[in-house]
Amino acid sequence: MTPRPSDDPVEMVAATTAAQTSTKDNYDATDTTLAPDIGVSAQPGPHDVLCGRGGGTNNHAGNIAFRKLVQEHKLRYLAASKMEKPQVARDVVHIWRKLD
């Protein structure tokens, strides 16, 4: 059986973010050799969302704040039509990216 696309707004935003992220945005925060070349900090900041499992990523300030932002738009997402849902997810990503 084919898995059904999720109606969970957090998963929708995560999927949209992953689809919109270019390869230059994907970097290992612990690899300090990348920082001078692409102009990013080697340490994740309060507006960075870390991928992974467990307490390290779940308790990171950026992940907590991102989940709060998603929660603020959850009712709008749930009320949106199938065609409007991706725009709600894009709006959340746009708001998040403007924070830096």
Short mmCIF file of N, CA and C in Angstrom, two decimals:
data_model
loop_
_atom_site.label_atom_id
_atom_site.label_comp_id
_atom_site.label_asym_id
_atom_site.label_seq_id
_atom_site.Cartn_x
_atom_site.Cartn_y
_atom_site.Cartn_z
N MET A 1 0.84 -1.17 0.00
CA MET A 1 0.00 0.00 0.00
C MET A 1 0.90 1.25 0.00
N THR A 2 0.56 2.23 -0.79
CA THR A 2 1.32 3.47 -0.88
C THR A 2 1.01 4.35 0.32
N PRO A 3 2.08 4.92 0.97
CA PRO A 3 1.81 5.81 2.10
C PRO A 3 1.07 7.06 1.65
N ARG A 4 0.11 7.47 2.43
CA ARG A 4 -0.69 8.66 2.14
C ARG A 4 0.09 9.91 2.56
N PRO A 5 0.07 10.97 1.77
CA PRO A 5 0.74 12.21 2.16
C PRO A 5 0.19 12.69 3.50
N SER A 6 1.07 13.21 4.30
CA SER A 6 0.68 13.63 5.64
C SER A 6 -0.12 14.93 5.60
N ASP A 7 -1.09 15.03 6.52
CA ASP A 7 -1.83 16.27 6.71
C ASP A 7 -1.25 17.07 7.86
N ASP A 8 -0.17 16.56 8.47
CA ASP A 8 0.46 17.23 9.59
C ASP A 8 1.19 18.48 9.09
N PRO A 9 0.85 19.66 9.61
CA PRO A 9 1.47 20.89 9.11
C PRO A 9 2.97 20.93 9.32
N VAL A 10 3.46 20.34 10.40
CA VAL A 10 4.91 20.34 10.63
C VAL A 10 5.60 19.54 9.55
N GLU A 11 5.04 18.37 9.19
CA GLU A 11 5.63 17.57 8.14
C GLU A 11 5.53 18.26 6.79
N MET A 12 4.42 18.96 6.55
CA MET A 12 4.23 19.67 5.28
C MET A 12 5.27 20.77 5.13
N VAL A 13 5.50 21.54 6.20
CA VAL A 13 6.49 22.62 6.15
C VAL A 13 7.88 22.03 5.98
N ALA A 14 8.17 20.95 6.69
CA ALA A 14 9.48 20.32 6.56
C ALA A 14 9.72 19.84 5.14
N ALA A 15 8.72 19.24 4.53
CA ALA A 15 8.85 18.76 3.17
C ALA A 15 9.04 19.92 2.19
N THR A 16 8.28 20.99 2.40
CA THR A 16 8.41 22.15 1.53
C THR A 16 9.78 22.79 1.69
N THR A 17 10.24 22.89 2.93
CA THR A 17 11.56 23.46 3.19
C THR A 17 12.64 22.63 2.52
N ALA A 18 12.55 21.32 2.66
CA ALA A 18 13.55 20.44 2.05
C ALA A 18 13.54 20.59 0.54
N ALA A 19 12.38 20.73 -0.05
CA ALA A 19 12.29 20.86 -1.51
C ALA A 19 12.83 22.19 -1.99
N GLN A 20 12.73 23.23 -1.15
CA GLN A 20 13.18 24.56 -1.56
C GLN A 20 14.63 24.84 -1.23
N THR A 21 15.26 23.98 -0.45
CA THR A 21 16.63 24.22 -0.01
C THR A 21 17.60 23.76 -1.09
N SER A 22 18.51 24.62 -1.45
CA SER A 22 19.51 24.25 -2.45
C SER A 22 20.67 23.53 -1.76
N THR A 23 21.52 22.91 -2.57
CA THR A 23 22.63 22.15 -2.00
C THR A 23 23.61 23.05 -1.29
N LYS A 24 23.76 24.31 -1.66
CA LYS A 24 24.69 25.18 -0.95
C LYS A 24 24.23 25.45 0.47
N ASP A 25 22.94 25.26 0.76
CA ASP A 25 22.42 25.47 2.11
C ASP A 25 22.64 24.25 2.99
N ASN A 26 22.96 23.11 2.40
CA ASN A 26 23.17 21.88 3.17
C ASN A 26 24.63 21.81 3.57
N TYR A 27 24.90 21.94 4.85
CA TYR A 27 26.27 21.89 5.32
C TYR A 27 26.31 21.24 6.69
N ASP A 28 27.46 20.74 7.03
CA ASP A 28 27.69 20.14 8.33
C ASP A 28 28.14 21.26 9.27
N ALA A 29 27.33 21.57 10.27
CA ALA A 29 27.63 22.68 11.19
C ALA A 29 28.91 22.44 11.98
N THR A 30 29.34 21.19 12.07
CA THR A 30 30.57 20.91 12.82
C THR A 30 31.81 21.00 11.95
N ASP A 31 31.65 21.12 10.65
CA ASP A 31 32.78 21.21 9.73
C ASP A 31 33.17 22.66 9.55
N THR A 32 34.18 23.10 10.30
CA THR A 32 34.58 24.52 10.28
C THR A 32 35.27 24.91 8.98
N THR A 33 35.66 23.95 8.15
CA THR A 33 36.30 24.30 6.89
C THR A 33 35.31 24.93 5.92
N LEU A 34 34.02 24.70 6.12
CA LEU A 34 33.01 25.28 5.22
C LEU A 34 32.73 26.74 5.54
N ALA A 35 32.88 27.15 6.77
CA ALA A 35 32.48 28.49 7.20
C ALA A 35 33.11 29.61 6.37
N PRO A 36 34.42 29.64 6.15
CA PRO A 36 34.98 30.76 5.39
C PRO A 36 34.55 30.78 3.93
N ASP A 37 34.32 29.60 3.34
CA ASP A 37 34.01 29.53 1.92
C ASP A 37 32.59 29.98 1.58
N ILE A 38 31.62 29.67 2.43
CA ILE A 38 30.24 30.00 2.08
C ILE A 38 29.62 31.01 3.03
N GLY A 39 30.40 31.52 3.96
CA GLY A 39 29.93 32.59 4.81
C GLY A 39 28.89 32.19 5.85
N VAL A 40 28.98 31.00 6.38
CA VAL A 40 28.05 30.58 7.43
C VAL A 40 28.82 30.33 8.71
N SER A 41 28.12 30.41 9.80
CA SER A 41 28.71 30.16 11.10
C SER A 41 28.87 28.66 11.31
N ALA A 42 29.95 28.29 11.99
CA ALA A 42 30.17 26.88 12.30
C ALA A 42 29.28 26.43 13.45
N GLN A 43 28.72 27.37 14.18
CA GLN A 43 27.83 27.04 15.30
C GLN A 43 26.41 27.42 14.93
N PRO A 44 25.45 26.50 15.11
CA PRO A 44 24.05 26.82 14.80
C PRO A 44 23.53 27.94 15.69
N GLY A 45 22.78 28.85 15.10
CA GLY A 45 22.23 29.97 15.84
C GLY A 45 20.78 29.76 16.21
N PRO A 46 20.15 30.77 16.80
CA PRO A 46 18.77 30.64 17.28
C PRO A 46 17.74 30.55 16.16
N HIS A 47 18.12 30.86 14.93
CA HIS A 47 17.18 30.75 13.81
C HIS A 47 17.56 29.62 12.85
N ASP A 48 18.43 28.74 13.30
CA ASP A 48 18.78 27.56 12.52
C ASP A 48 17.93 26.39 12.98
N VAL A 49 17.46 25.60 12.03
CA VAL A 49 16.68 24.40 12.36
C VAL A 49 17.58 23.21 12.06
N LEU A 50 17.81 22.41 13.09
CA LEU A 50 18.68 21.26 12.95
C LEU A 50 17.87 20.02 12.61
N CYS A 51 18.38 19.21 11.71
CA CYS A 51 17.74 17.96 11.35
C CYS A 51 18.36 16.84 12.18
N GLY A 52 17.55 15.89 12.54
CA GLY A 52 18.05 14.76 13.29
C GLY A 52 16.97 14.24 14.22
N ARG A 53 17.38 13.29 15.04
CA ARG A 53 16.45 12.68 15.97
C ARG A 53 16.97 12.87 17.38
N GLY A 54 16.05 12.95 18.32
CA GLY A 54 16.44 12.97 19.72
C GLY A 54 16.49 14.36 20.32
N GLY A 55 16.92 14.39 21.58
CA GLY A 55 16.91 15.61 22.36
C GLY A 55 17.82 16.71 21.85
N GLY A 56 18.94 16.35 21.24
CA GLY A 56 19.87 17.38 20.76
C GLY A 56 19.23 18.32 19.76
N THR A 57 18.49 17.77 18.82
CA THR A 57 17.84 18.61 17.82
C THR A 57 16.50 19.13 18.33
N ASN A 58 15.76 18.30 19.05
CA ASN A 58 14.44 18.72 19.54
C ASN A 58 14.53 19.89 20.50
N ASN A 59 15.60 19.95 21.28
CA ASN A 59 15.74 21.00 22.28
C ASN A 59 16.55 22.21 21.81
N HIS A 60 16.99 22.19 20.57
CA HIS A 60 17.73 23.35 20.03
C HIS A 60 16.77 24.54 19.92
N ALA A 61 17.24 25.72 20.28
CA ALA A 61 16.39 26.92 20.32
C ALA A 61 15.71 27.18 18.97
N GLY A 62 16.43 26.98 17.87
CA GLY A 62 15.83 27.21 16.55
C GLY A 62 14.71 26.24 16.25
N ASN A 63 14.88 24.98 16.62
CA ASN A 63 13.83 23.99 16.39
C ASN A 63 12.59 24.29 17.24
N ILE A 64 12.81 24.70 18.48
CA ILE A 64 11.69 25.04 19.36
C ILE A 64 10.91 26.22 18.78
N ALA A 65 11.64 27.25 18.36
CA ALA A 65 10.99 28.44 17.80
C ALA A 65 10.28 28.12 16.49
N PHE A 66 10.88 27.26 15.66
CA PHE A 66 10.25 26.89 14.40
C PHE A 66 8.96 26.12 14.65
N ARG A 67 8.98 25.19 15.59
CA ARG A 67 7.76 24.44 15.91
C ARG A 67 6.67 25.39 16.42
N LYS A 68 7.06 26.40 17.18
CA LYS A 68 6.09 27.39 17.68
C LYS A 68 5.48 28.16 16.51
N LEU A 69 6.31 28.57 15.56
CA LEU A 69 5.81 29.29 14.38
C LEU A 69 4.85 28.42 13.58
N VAL A 70 5.20 27.16 13.40
CA VAL A 70 4.32 26.24 12.68
C VAL A 70 3.00 26.09 13.42
N GLN A 71 3.07 25.97 14.74
CA GLN A 71 1.85 25.83 15.55
C GLN A 71 0.94 27.05 15.38
N GLU A 72 1.54 28.24 15.26
CA GLU A 72 0.76 29.47 15.08
C GLU A 72 -0.01 29.47 13.76
N HIS A 73 0.45 28.72 12.78
CA HIS A 73 -0.20 28.68 11.46
C HIS A 73 -0.98 27.39 11.24
N LYS A 74 -1.05 26.56 12.25
CA LYS A 74 -1.69 25.25 12.12
C LYS A 74 -3.17 25.35 11.74
N LEU A 75 -3.93 26.22 12.40
CA LEU A 75 -5.36 26.34 12.09
C LEU A 75 -5.58 26.84 10.66
N ARG A 76 -4.75 27.78 10.23
CA ARG A 76 -4.86 28.28 8.86
C ARG A 76 -4.57 27.15 7.86
N TYR A 77 -3.58 26.33 8.17
CA TYR A 77 -3.23 25.20 7.31
C TYR A 77 -4.37 24.19 7.26
N LEU A 78 -4.91 23.85 8.43
CA LEU A 78 -5.97 22.85 8.49
C LEU A 78 -7.24 23.33 7.78
N ALA A 79 -7.49 24.64 7.80
CA ALA A 79 -8.68 25.19 7.14
C ALA A 79 -8.47 25.37 5.64
N ALA A 80 -7.23 25.31 5.18
CA ALA A 80 -6.92 25.55 3.77
C ALA A 80 -7.33 24.36 2.91
N SER A 81 -7.63 24.68 1.66
CA SER A 81 -7.93 23.61 0.70
C SER A 81 -6.63 22.90 0.32
N LYS A 82 -6.78 21.80 -0.38
CA LYS A 82 -5.61 21.05 -0.82
C LYS A 82 -4.68 21.94 -1.66
N MET A 83 -5.26 22.79 -2.46
CA MET A 83 -4.47 23.68 -3.32
C MET A 83 -3.81 24.81 -2.52
N GLU A 84 -4.40 25.22 -1.40
CA GLU A 84 -3.87 26.33 -0.60
C GLU A 84 -2.82 25.88 0.41
N LYS A 85 -2.81 24.61 0.78
CA LYS A 85 -1.89 24.12 1.81
C LYS A 85 -0.42 24.40 1.48
N PRO A 86 0.04 24.15 0.26
CA PRO A 86 1.45 24.46 -0.03
C PRO A 86 1.79 25.94 0.16
N GLN A 87 0.84 26.83 -0.13
CA GLN A 87 1.11 28.26 0.05
C GLN A 87 1.26 28.59 1.54
N VAL A 88 0.45 27.97 2.38
CA VAL A 88 0.58 28.20 3.82
C VAL A 88 1.96 27.74 4.28
N ALA A 89 2.40 26.58 3.81
CA ALA A 89 3.73 26.08 4.16
C ALA A 89 4.81 27.03 3.66
N ARG A 90 4.67 27.52 2.43
CA ARG A 90 5.65 28.48 1.89
C ARG A 90 5.67 29.77 2.70
N ASP A 91 4.50 30.21 3.15
CA ASP A 91 4.43 31.42 3.98
C ASP A 91 5.21 31.25 5.27
N VAL A 92 5.06 30.09 5.90
CA VAL A 92 5.79 29.82 7.14
C VAL A 92 7.30 29.82 6.88
N VAL A 93 7.72 29.18 5.81
CA VAL A 93 9.15 29.16 5.47
C VAL A 93 9.63 30.58 5.19
N HIS A 94 8.85 31.36 4.47
CA HIS A 94 9.23 32.74 4.16
C HIS A 94 9.40 33.57 5.44
N ILE A 95 8.46 33.45 6.36
CA ILE A 95 8.55 34.16 7.64
C ILE A 95 9.81 33.74 8.38
N TRP A 96 10.08 32.44 8.40
CA TRP A 96 11.25 31.93 9.12
C TRP A 96 12.55 32.46 8.51
N ARG A 97 12.63 32.45 7.20
CA ARG A 97 13.87 32.90 6.55
C ARG A 97 14.11 34.39 6.73
N LYS A 98 13.05 35.18 6.92
CA LYS A 98 13.21 36.62 7.13
C LYS A 98 13.75 36.94 8.53
N LEU A 99 13.76 35.97 9.44
CA LEU A 99 14.22 36.22 10.80
C LEU A 99 15.71 36.51 10.88
N ASP A 100 16.48 36.04 9.94
CA ASP A 100 17.93 36.30 9.98
C ASP A 100 18.30 37.52 9.20
#
